[in-house]
Coordinates of C-alpha atoms and ligand atoms in Angstrom, one line a residue:
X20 CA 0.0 0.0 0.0
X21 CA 0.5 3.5 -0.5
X22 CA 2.8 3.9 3.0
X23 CA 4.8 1.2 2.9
X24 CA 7.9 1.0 4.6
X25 CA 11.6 1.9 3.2
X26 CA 14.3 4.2 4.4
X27 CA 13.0 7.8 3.8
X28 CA 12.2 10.3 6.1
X29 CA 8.6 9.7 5.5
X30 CA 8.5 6.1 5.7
X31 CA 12.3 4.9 7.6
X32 CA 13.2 3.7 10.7
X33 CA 12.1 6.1 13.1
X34 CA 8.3 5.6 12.2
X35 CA 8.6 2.0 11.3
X36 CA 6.9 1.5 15.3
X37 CA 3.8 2.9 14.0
X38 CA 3.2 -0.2 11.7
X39 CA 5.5 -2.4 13.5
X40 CA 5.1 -2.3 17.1
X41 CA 7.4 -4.3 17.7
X42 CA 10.3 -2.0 16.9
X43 CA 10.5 -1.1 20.3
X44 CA 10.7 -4.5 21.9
X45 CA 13.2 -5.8 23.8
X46 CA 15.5 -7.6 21.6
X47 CA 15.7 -5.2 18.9
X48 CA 18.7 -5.2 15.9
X49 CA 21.2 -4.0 14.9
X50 CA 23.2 -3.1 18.1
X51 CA 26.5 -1.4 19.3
X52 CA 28.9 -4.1 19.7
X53 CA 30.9 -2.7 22.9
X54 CA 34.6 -2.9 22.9
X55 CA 34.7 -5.4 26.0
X56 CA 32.6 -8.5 25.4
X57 CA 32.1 -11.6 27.5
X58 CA 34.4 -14.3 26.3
X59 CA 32.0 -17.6 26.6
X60 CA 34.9 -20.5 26.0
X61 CA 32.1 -22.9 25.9
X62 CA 30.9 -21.6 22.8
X63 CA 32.9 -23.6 19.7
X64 CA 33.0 -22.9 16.4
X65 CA 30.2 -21.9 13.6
X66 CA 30.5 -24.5 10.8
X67 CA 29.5 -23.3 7.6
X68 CA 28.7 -26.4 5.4
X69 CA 27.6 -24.5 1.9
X70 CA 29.6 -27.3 -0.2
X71 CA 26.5 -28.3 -2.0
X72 CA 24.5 -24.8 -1.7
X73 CA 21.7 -24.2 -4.6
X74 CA 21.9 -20.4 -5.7
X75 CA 18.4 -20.0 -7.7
X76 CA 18.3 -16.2 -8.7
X77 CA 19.4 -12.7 -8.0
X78 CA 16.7 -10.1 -6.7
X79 CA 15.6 -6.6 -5.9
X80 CA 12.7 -6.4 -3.4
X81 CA 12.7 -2.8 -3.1
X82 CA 15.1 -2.2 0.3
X83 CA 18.0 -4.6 -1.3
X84 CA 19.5 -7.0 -3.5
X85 CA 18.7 -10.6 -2.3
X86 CA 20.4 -14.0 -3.5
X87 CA 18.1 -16.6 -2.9
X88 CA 18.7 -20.1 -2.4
X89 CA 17.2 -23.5 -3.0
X90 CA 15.9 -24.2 1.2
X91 CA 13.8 -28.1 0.4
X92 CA 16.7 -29.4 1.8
X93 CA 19.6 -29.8 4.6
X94 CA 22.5 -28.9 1.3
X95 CA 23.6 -26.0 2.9
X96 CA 23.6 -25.6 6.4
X97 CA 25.5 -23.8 9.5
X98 CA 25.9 -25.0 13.0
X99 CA 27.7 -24.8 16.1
X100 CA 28.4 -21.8 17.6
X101 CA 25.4 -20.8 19.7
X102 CA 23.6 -23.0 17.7
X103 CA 21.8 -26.5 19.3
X104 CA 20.3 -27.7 15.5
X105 CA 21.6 -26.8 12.0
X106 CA 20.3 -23.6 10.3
X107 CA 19.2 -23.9 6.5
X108 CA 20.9 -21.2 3.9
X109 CA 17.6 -19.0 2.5
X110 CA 18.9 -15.9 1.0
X111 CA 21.8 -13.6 1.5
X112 CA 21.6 -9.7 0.9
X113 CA 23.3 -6.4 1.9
X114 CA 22.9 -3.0 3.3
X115 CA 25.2 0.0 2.3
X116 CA 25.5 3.5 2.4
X117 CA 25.8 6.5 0.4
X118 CA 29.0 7.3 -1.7
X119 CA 32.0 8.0 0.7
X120 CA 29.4 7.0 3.3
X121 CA 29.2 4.0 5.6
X122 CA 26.2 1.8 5.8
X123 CA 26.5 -1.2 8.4
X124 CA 24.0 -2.0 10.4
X125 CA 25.8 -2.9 13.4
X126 CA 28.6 -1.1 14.5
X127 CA 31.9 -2.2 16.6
X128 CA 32.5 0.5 19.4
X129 CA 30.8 3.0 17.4
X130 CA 32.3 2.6 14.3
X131 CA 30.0 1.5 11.4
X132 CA 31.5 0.0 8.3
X133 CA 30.8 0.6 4.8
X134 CA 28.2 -2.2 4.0
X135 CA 27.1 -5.1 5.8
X136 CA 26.0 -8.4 4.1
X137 CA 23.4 -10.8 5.6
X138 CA 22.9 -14.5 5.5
X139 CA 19.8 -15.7 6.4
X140 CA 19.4 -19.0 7.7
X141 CA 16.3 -20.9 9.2
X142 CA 16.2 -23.7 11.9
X143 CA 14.1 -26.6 9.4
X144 CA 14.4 -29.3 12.2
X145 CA 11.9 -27.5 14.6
X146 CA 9.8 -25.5 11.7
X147 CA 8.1 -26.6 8.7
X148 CA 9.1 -23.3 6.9
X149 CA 10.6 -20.1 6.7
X150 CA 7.4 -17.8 7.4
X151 CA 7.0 -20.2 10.8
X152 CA 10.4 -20.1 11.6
X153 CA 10.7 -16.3 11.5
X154 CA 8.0 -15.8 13.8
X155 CA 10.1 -18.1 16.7
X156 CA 12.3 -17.5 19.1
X157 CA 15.2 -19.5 17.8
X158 CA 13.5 -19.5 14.4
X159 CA 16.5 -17.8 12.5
X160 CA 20.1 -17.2 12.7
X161 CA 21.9 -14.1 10.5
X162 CA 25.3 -14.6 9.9
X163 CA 26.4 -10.7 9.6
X164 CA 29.5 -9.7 8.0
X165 CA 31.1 -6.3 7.4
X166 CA 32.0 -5.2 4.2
X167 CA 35.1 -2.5 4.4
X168 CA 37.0 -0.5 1.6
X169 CA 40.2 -1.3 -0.3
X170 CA 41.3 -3.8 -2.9
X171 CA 38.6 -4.8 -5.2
X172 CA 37.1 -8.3 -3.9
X173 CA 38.2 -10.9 -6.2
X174 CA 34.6 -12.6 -6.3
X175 CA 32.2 -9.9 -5.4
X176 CA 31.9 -8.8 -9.4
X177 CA 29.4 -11.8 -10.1
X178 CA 27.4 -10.2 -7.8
X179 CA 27.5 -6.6 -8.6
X180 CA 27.3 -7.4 -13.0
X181 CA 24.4 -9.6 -11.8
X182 CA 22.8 -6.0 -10.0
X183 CA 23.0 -4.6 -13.2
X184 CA 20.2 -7.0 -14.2
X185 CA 18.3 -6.3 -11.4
X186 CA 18.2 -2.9 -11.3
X187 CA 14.4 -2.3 -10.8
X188 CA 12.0 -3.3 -7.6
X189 CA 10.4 -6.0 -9.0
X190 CA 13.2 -7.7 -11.1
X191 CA 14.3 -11.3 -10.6
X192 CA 17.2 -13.4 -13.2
X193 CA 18.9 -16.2 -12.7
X194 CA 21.5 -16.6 -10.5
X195 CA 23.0 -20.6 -10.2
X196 CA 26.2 -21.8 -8.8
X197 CA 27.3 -19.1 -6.6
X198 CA 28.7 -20.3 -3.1
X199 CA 28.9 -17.6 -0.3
X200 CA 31.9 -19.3 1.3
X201 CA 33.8 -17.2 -1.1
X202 CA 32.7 -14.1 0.6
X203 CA 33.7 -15.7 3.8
X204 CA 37.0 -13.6 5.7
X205 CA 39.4 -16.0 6.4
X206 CA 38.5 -15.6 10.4
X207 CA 35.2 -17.1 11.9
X208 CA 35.9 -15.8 16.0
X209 CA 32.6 -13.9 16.1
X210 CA 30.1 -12.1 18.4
X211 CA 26.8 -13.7 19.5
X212 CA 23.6 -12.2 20.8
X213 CA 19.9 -12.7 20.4
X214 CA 18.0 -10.1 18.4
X215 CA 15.7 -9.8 15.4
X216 CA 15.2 -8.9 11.8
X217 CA 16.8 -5.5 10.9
X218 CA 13.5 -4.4 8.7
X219 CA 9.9 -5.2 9.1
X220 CA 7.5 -7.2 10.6
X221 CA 11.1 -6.7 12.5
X222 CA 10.4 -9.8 14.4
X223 CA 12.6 -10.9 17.6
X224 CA 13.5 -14.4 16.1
X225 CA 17.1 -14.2 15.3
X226 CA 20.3 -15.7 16.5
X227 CA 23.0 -13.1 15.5
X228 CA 26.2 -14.2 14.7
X229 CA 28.6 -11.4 13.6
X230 CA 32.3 -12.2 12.1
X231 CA 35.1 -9.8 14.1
X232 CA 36.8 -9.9 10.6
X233 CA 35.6 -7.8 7.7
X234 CA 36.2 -8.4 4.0
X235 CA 37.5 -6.3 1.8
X236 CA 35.8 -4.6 -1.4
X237 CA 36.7 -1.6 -3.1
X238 CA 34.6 1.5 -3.9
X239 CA 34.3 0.6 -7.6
X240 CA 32.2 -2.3 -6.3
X241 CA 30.7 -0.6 -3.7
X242 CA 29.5 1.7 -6.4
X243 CA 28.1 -0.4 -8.3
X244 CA 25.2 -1.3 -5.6
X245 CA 24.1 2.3 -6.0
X246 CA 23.3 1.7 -9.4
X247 CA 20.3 -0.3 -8.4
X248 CA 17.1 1.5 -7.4
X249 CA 14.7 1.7 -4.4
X250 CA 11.5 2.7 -7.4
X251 CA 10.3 0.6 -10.0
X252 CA 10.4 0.4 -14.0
X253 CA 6.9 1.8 -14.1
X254 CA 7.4 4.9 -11.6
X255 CA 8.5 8.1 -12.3
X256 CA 10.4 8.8 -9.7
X257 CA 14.3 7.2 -9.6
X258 CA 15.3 6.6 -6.2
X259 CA 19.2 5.4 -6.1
X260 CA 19.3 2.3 -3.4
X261 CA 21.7 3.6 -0.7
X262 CA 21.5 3.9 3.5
X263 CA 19.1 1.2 3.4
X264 CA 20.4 0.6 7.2
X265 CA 19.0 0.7 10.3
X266 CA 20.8 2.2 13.1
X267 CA 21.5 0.7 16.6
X268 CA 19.0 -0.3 18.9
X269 CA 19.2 -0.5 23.0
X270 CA 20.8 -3.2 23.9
X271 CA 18.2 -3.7 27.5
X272 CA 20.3 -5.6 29.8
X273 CA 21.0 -8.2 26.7
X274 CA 24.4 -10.4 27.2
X275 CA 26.7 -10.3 24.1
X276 CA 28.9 -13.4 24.0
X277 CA 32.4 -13.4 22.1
X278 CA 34.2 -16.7 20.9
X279 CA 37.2 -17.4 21.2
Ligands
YIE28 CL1 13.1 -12.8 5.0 C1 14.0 -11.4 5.5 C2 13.3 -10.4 6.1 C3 14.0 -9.2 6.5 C4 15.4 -9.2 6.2 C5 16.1 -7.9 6.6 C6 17.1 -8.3 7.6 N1 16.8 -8.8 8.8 N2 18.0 -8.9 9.5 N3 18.9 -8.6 8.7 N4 18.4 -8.1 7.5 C7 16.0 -10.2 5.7 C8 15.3 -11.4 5.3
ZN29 ZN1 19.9 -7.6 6.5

């Protein structure tokens, strides 16, 4: 409908409550990661098992580019970590700011970096699909990983020439064969903490898992994510995508656990 939710003044975070009640819950994402966390020891290592992951296509919803993955199955699956069942793979999508701008989501002692990419996982062994997961408490773990600048990425450019095919809301193409792990830093110590999805229905189902280390892309790439669009073919208006983030939330007395 006509009001629907995005990242302008009219319709961004800070009225998002209106619709969305639950945008001032108590387990609320993104959040300030402090510079002291609690080291848990008991806490082992997230497993990433994406050897036989399904890419399908390559989208844009309108708030950002999503890769979306074939989910009928256990192929690609994380556990460990905080987790007590295996997480299917879903999608995987970014947020970024504006040109010379940063866009994270979370940030690390205040600093923000300059884009943030998401994988979305699901737990399939207590849920019989995504929508029923995401309403649950442990429905859905994020793997977050921060996105600085330098070198160019030597695998990010199949994602960002596939952008320039989806460069309207709406549009869909193909996208097979692509496996995440390459987008992987070479570090998985991470930060753990219980909080929810970063847009609406914003609900308070997700296991966070955030990588200390960032990867690095350069500007040229970053750039070319601003060539996609927030509008559609059809409307008149061009809206660049860019600062589709949401900024930190209060953290209310939650415990943030750091692995090794
Ligand atoms: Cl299915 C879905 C819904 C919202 C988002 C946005 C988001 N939530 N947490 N991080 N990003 C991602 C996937
Ligand atoms: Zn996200």
């Amino acid at each position: 409908n006509g009001n629907h939710w995005g990242y302008s003044k009219e319709n961004g975070p800070d009225v998002w409550h209106k619709n969305y009640p639950v945008a001032l819950g108590s387990r609320q994402s993104p959040i300030d990661i402090p510079r002291q966390v609690s080291h848990d020891p008991s806490l082992g290592p997230i497993v990433l098992d994406y050897d036989h992951c399904t890419s399908i296509n390559i989208s844009n919803n309108g708030h950002s580019v999503v890769v979306n993955f074939d989910d009928t199955d256990d192929r690609s699956v994380i556990h460990g970590g905080p987790l007590e069942n295996p997480y299917r793979l879903k999608q995987f999508h970014f947020h970024w700011g504006g040109k010379g701008c940063d866009g994270s989501e979370h940030t690390v002692a205040g600093n923000s970096y300059a884009s943030e990419l998401h994988l979305v996982h699901w737990n399939a062994v207590k849920y019989q699909s995504f929508d029923q997961a995401a309403t649950a408490p442990d429905g859905l773990a994020v793997v977050g990983i921060f996105l600085e600048t330098g070198d160019d990425h030597r695998w990010l450019h199949t994602i960002t020439d596939a952008m320039y095919m989806v460069k309207y809301k709406g549009s869909v193409t193909d996208f097979k064969g692509f496996n995440p792990k390459c987008l992987l830093p070479s570090n998985l110590h991470f930060w753990t903490y219980l909080g929810s999805l970063t847009t609406p229905p914003l609900h308070e189902s997700v296991t966070w898992i955030l990588l200390k280390e960032p990867i690095v892309v350069s500007e040229k790439q970053l750039g070319k994510f601003r060539l996609v669009l927030f509008t559609g073919e059809e409307e008149d208006q061009r809206l660049r995508m860019e600062n589709n983030f949401r900024t930190p939330q209060p953290l209310k007395g939650r415990r943030i656990r750091s692995s090794n």
